[in-house]
mmCIF file of C-alpha atoms in Angstrom:
data_model
loop_
_atom_site.group_PDB
_atom_site.id
_atom_site.type_symbol
_atom_site.label_atom_id
_atom_site.label_comp_id
_atom_site.label_asym_id
_atom_site.label_seq_id
_atom_site.Cartn_x
_atom_site.Cartn_y
_atom_site.Cartn_z
ATOM 1 C CA MET A 1 106.065 117.845 92.807
ATOM 2 C CA TRP A 2 105.321 120.889 94.948
ATOM 3 C CA LEU A 3 102.283 121.644 92.785
ATOM 4 C CA PHE A 4 101.120 118.066 93.190
ATOM 5 C CA LEU A 5 101.499 118.305 96.975
ATOM 6 C CA LEU A 6 99.599 121.598 96.948
ATOM 7 C CA GLN A 7 96.816 119.829 95.052
ATOM 8 C CA GLU A 8 96.867 117.118 97.742
ATOM 9 C CA VAL A 9 96.498 119.792 100.434
ATOM 10 C CA LEU A 10 93.482 121.123 98.530
ATOM 11 C CA PHE A 11 92.153 117.560 98.319
ATOM 12 C CA PHE A 12 92.188 117.208 102.124
ATOM 13 C CA ALA A 13 91.233 120.821 102.907
ATOM 14 C CA PRO A 14 87.433 120.450 102.543
ATOM 15 C CA LEU A 15 87.459 117.613 105.082
ATOM 16 C CA PHE A 16 89.432 119.701 107.564
ATOM 17 C CA VAL A 17 87.074 122.624 107.009
ATOM 18 C CA ALA A 18 84.026 120.384 107.494
ATOM 19 C CA TYR A 19 85.606 118.989 110.645
ATOM 20 C CA ALA A 20 86.210 122.504 112.004
ATOM 21 C CA LEU A 21 82.703 123.702 111.190
ATOM 22 C CA PHE A 22 80.939 120.689 112.667
ATOM 23 C CA ARG A 23 83.164 120.641 115.720
ATOM 24 C CA VAL A 24 82.236 124.261 116.426
ATOM 25 C CA MET A 25 78.554 123.537 115.792
ATOM 26 C CA TYR A 26 78.427 120.290 117.820
ATOM 27 C CA PRO A 27 81.271 120.312 120.375
ATOM 28 C CA ASP A 28 79.506 117.945 122.775
ATOM 29 C CA ALA A 29 78.869 115.379 120.051
ATOM 30 C CA PHE A 30 82.486 115.506 118.909
ATOM 31 C CA LEU A 31 83.735 115.118 122.467
ATOM 32 C CA GLU A 32 81.457 112.157 123.083
ATOM 33 C CA ALA A 33 82.509 110.487 119.833
ATOM 34 C CA SER A 34 86.194 111.155 120.394
ATOM 35 C CA LEU A 35 85.990 109.369 123.730
ATOM 36 C CA LEU A 36 84.885 106.270 121.816
ATOM 37 C CA LEU A 37 88.170 106.211 119.882
ATOM 38 C CA ASN A 38 91.165 104.341 121.209
ATOM 39 C CA TRP A 39 93.780 107.081 121.606
ATOM 40 C CA LYS A 40 96.454 104.467 122.347
ATOM 41 C CA MET A 41 96.003 102.936 118.899
ATOM 42 C CA GLY A 42 96.082 106.414 117.375
ATOM 43 C CA ALA A 43 99.263 107.204 119.312
ATOM 44 C CA LEU A 44 100.812 103.913 118.191
ATOM 45 C CA ASN A 45 100.016 104.784 114.585
ATOM 46 C CA THR A 46 101.518 108.239 115.081
ATOM 47 C CA ALA A 47 104.753 106.702 116.387
ATOM 48 C CA VAL A 48 104.783 104.195 113.528
ATOM 49 C CA LEU A 49 104.380 106.899 110.883
ATOM 50 C CA ILE A 50 106.958 109.198 112.448
ATOM 51 C CA THR A 51 109.383 106.270 112.446
ATOM 52 C CA SER A 52 108.500 105.586 108.818
ATOM 53 C CA SER A 53 109.366 109.196 107.983
ATOM 54 C CA PHE A 54 112.761 108.622 109.583
ATOM 55 C CA THR A 55 113.404 105.444 107.590
ATOM 56 C CA MET A 56 112.235 107.239 104.441
ATOM 57 C CA ALA A 57 114.716 110.056 105.106
ATOM 58 C CA LEU A 58 117.463 107.464 105.604
ATOM 59 C CA GLY A 59 116.448 105.835 102.312
ATOM 60 C CA VAL A 60 116.639 109.149 100.468
ATOM 61 C CA ASN A 61 120.031 109.849 102.029
ATOM 62 C CA ALA A 62 121.335 106.418 101.017
ATOM 63 C CA ALA A 63 120.085 106.924 97.440
ATOM 64 C CA GLN A 64 121.744 110.360 97.326
ATOM 65 C CA ARG A 65 125.040 108.704 98.241
ATOM 66 C CA GLY A 66 124.547 105.930 95.678
ATOM 67 C CA LEU A 67 124.141 103.256 98.370
ATOM 68 C CA ASN A 68 121.360 101.382 96.624
ATOM 69 C CA ASP A 69 121.506 98.341 98.932
ATOM 70 C CA LYS A 70 121.006 100.548 101.984
ATOM 71 C CA ALA A 71 118.315 102.550 100.203
ATOM 72 C CA PHE A 72 116.522 99.280 99.412
ATOM 73 C CA LYS A 73 116.623 98.226 103.078
ATOM 74 C CA TYR A 74 115.402 101.584 104.387
ATOM 75 C CA LEU A 75 112.589 101.695 101.823
ATOM 76 C CA ALA A 76 111.599 98.151 102.812
ATOM 77 C CA LEU A 77 111.482 99.267 106.449
ATOM 78 C CA THR A 78 109.314 102.224 105.453
ATOM 79 C CA ILE A 79 106.916 99.823 103.719
ATOM 80 C CA ALA A 80 106.888 97.595 106.805
ATOM 81 C CA PHE A 81 105.938 100.559 109.004
ATOM 82 C CA ALA A 82 103.231 101.550 106.515
ATOM 83 C CA CYS A 83 101.822 98.019 106.697
ATOM 84 C CA ILE A 84 101.881 98.138 110.506
ATOM 85 C CA PHE A 85 99.946 101.403 110.313
ATOM 86 C CA LEU A 86 97.318 99.775 108.085
ATOM 87 C CA VAL A 87 97.038 96.704 110.328
ATOM 88 C CA VAL A 88 96.411 98.920 113.368
ATOM 89 C CA LYS A 89 93.856 100.887 111.355
ATOM 90 C CA TYR A 90 92.215 97.576 110.328
ATOM 91 C CA PHE A 91 91.769 96.619 113.992
ATOM 92 C CA GLU A 92 90.347 100.054 114.768
ATOM 93 C CA TYR A 93 87.920 99.891 111.854
ATOM 94 C CA SER A 94 86.898 96.317 112.705
ATOM 95 C CA HIS A 95 86.006 97.333 116.233
ATOM 96 C CA LYS A 96 84.021 100.356 115.049
ATOM 97 C CA ILE A 97 82.152 98.317 112.445
ATOM 98 C CA HIS A 98 81.393 95.556 114.955
ATOM 99 C CA GLU A 99 80.058 98.078 117.490
ATOM 100 C CA GLY A 100 78.030 99.993 114.883
ATOM 101 C CA MET A 101 80.090 103.199 115.107
ATOM 102 C CA LEU A 102 79.661 103.894 111.424
ATOM 103 C CA PRO A 103 78.995 106.942 109.250
ATOM 104 C CA ALA A 104 75.793 108.834 109.990
ATOM 105 C CA GLY A 105 73.205 106.943 107.934
ATOM 106 C CA ILE A 106 74.262 103.489 109.133
ATOM 107 C CA PHE A 107 75.304 104.382 112.686
ATOM 108 C CA SER A 108 73.792 101.832 115.080
ATOM 109 C CA TYR A 109 75.789 102.196 118.299
ATOM 110 C CA ASP A 110 73.223 102.606 121.089
ATOM 111 C CA HIS A 111 75.372 104.016 123.871
ATOM 112 C CA VAL A 112 75.578 107.678 122.843
ATOM 113 C CA MET A 113 73.673 110.616 124.235
ATOM 114 C CA ASN A 114 74.077 113.233 121.532
ATOM 115 C CA PRO A 115 72.103 112.622 118.311
ATOM 116 C CA LYS A 116 74.861 114.370 116.280
ATOM 117 C CA THR A 117 77.577 111.929 117.392
ATOM 118 C CA PRO A 118 77.244 109.900 114.150
ATOM 119 C CA LEU A 119 78.345 113.005 112.239
ATOM 120 C CA PHE A 120 81.769 112.691 113.857
ATOM 121 C CA PHE A 121 82.108 109.137 112.589
ATOM 122 C CA SER A 122 81.215 110.218 109.063
ATOM 123 C CA ILE A 123 84.082 112.682 109.146
ATOM 124 C CA TYR A 124 86.345 110.202 110.952
ATOM 125 C CA PHE A 125 85.882 107.531 108.285
ATOM 126 C CA MET A 126 86.227 109.992 105.402
ATOM 127 C CA MET A 127 89.409 111.542 106.773
ATOM 128 C CA THR A 128 91.110 108.354 107.929
ATOM 129 C CA GLY A 129 89.894 106.425 104.889
ATOM 130 C CA LEU A 130 91.291 109.014 102.493
ATOM 131 C CA HIS A 131 94.510 109.032 104.472
ATOM 132 C CA GLY A 132 94.642 105.227 104.360
ATOM 133 C CA LEU A 133 94.211 105.344 100.588
ATOM 134 C CA HIS A 134 97.192 107.685 100.416
ATOM 135 C CA VAL A 135 99.203 105.251 102.554
ATOM 136 C CA LEU A 136 98.357 102.458 100.079
ATOM 137 C CA ILE A 137 99.410 104.643 97.147
ATOM 138 C CA GLY A 138 102.601 105.456 99.037
ATOM 139 C CA ILE A 139 103.329 101.758 99.509
ATOM 140 C CA GLY A 140 102.961 101.250 95.755
ATOM 141 C CA LEU A 141 105.345 104.122 95.043
ATOM 142 C CA LEU A 142 107.815 102.820 97.620
ATOM 143 C CA VAL A 143 107.783 99.352 96.043
ATOM 144 C CA TRP A 144 108.483 100.932 92.639
ATOM 145 C CA ILE A 145 111.397 102.965 94.016
ATOM 146 C CA MET A 146 112.682 99.996 95.989
ATOM 147 C CA MET A 147 112.814 97.843 92.852
ATOM 148 C CA ARG A 148 114.720 100.588 91.055
ATOM 149 C CA ALA A 149 117.183 100.777 93.949
ATOM 150 C CA LYS A 150 117.645 97.006 93.739
ATOM 151 C CA LYS A 151 118.659 97.463 90.091
ATOM 152 C CA GLY A 152 121.218 100.057 91.191
ATOM 153 C CA GLU A 153 119.596 102.958 89.339
ATOM 154 C CA PHE A 154 120.374 105.672 91.878
ATOM 155 C CA SER A 155 123.609 107.543 92.346
ATOM 156 C CA PRO A 156 124.839 110.879 93.704
ATOM 157 C CA ASN A 157 123.977 112.263 90.252
ATOM 158 C CA TYR A 158 120.479 110.745 89.997
ATOM 159 C CA PHE A 159 118.170 110.218 92.967
ATOM 160 C CA THR A 160 115.216 112.480 92.136
ATOM 161 C CA PRO A 161 112.531 109.743 92.105
ATOM 162 C CA VAL A 162 113.480 108.662 95.633
ATOM 163 C CA GLU A 163 113.417 112.253 96.831
ATOM 164 C CA LEU A 164 110.015 112.927 95.246
ATOM 165 C CA VAL A 165 108.465 109.786 96.716
ATOM 166 C CA GLY A 166 110.015 110.829 100.021
ATOM 167 C CA LEU A 167 108.270 114.196 99.817
ATOM 168 C CA TYR A 168 104.968 112.448 99.137
ATOM 169 C CA TRP A 169 105.547 110.094 102.078
ATOM 170 C CA HIS A 170 106.360 112.954 104.435
ATOM 171 C CA PHE A 171 103.164 114.688 103.315
ATOM 172 C CA VAL A 172 101.134 111.565 104.137
ATOM 173 C CA ASP A 173 102.782 111.431 107.563
ATOM 174 C CA LEU A 174 102.118 115.120 108.139
ATOM 175 C CA VAL A 175 98.414 114.668 107.394
ATOM 176 C CA TRP A 176 98.253 111.970 110.084
ATOM 177 C CA ILE A 177 100.038 114.230 112.552
ATOM 178 C CA TYR A 178 97.095 116.616 112.137
ATOM 179 C CA LEU A 179 94.446 113.893 112.156
ATOM 180 C CA PHE A 180 95.611 112.257 115.373
ATOM 181 C CA PRO A 181 95.038 115.181 117.750
ATOM 182 C CA LEU A 182 91.939 116.425 115.939
ATOM 183 C CA LEU A 183 90.180 113.081 116.081
ATOM 184 C CA TYR A 184 91.645 111.265 119.075
ATOM 185 C CA LEU A 185 92.630 113.955 121.556
ATOM 186 C CA ILE A 186 89.541 116.163 121.752
ATOM 187 C CA ARG A 187 89.010 116.970 125.382
#
């Protein structure tokens, strides 16, 4: 699992490197674009994902103690928080699409000064879109683990699948904790 998570870090790394390079090259454009993001929605999503990490940890703990009913409930809560995250992201994306704040080639928002501002939105959509895909994958894994908990498959002697999915979920949350300040809090 640790090798898989390392591979996931390498999967995201080029986007973080591109972000860093372009932010250094075009700081004014990135500032201007960041001001167009709704930091309150980003902060809400950060709180939602941090809470989902907590419910995931509670689910792992319940599975470790063989409390499958509690594990099921905590995993369901984690899924609910993940869905809230995606709904908030949907509203953010809808607004951006409606306003024309799209990736570089199809950017049509007229109220920007810096011609490189669309570059920010290319990176924004790639990073948050890839993260959103990982949230969807996480939901699928959580449903699978939840169904296994419902069948009573976990005990103090066997809880590894819950723990591994928990590690994946914490990784997804950690990526967002980096994305939020980099994208929303540039000042």
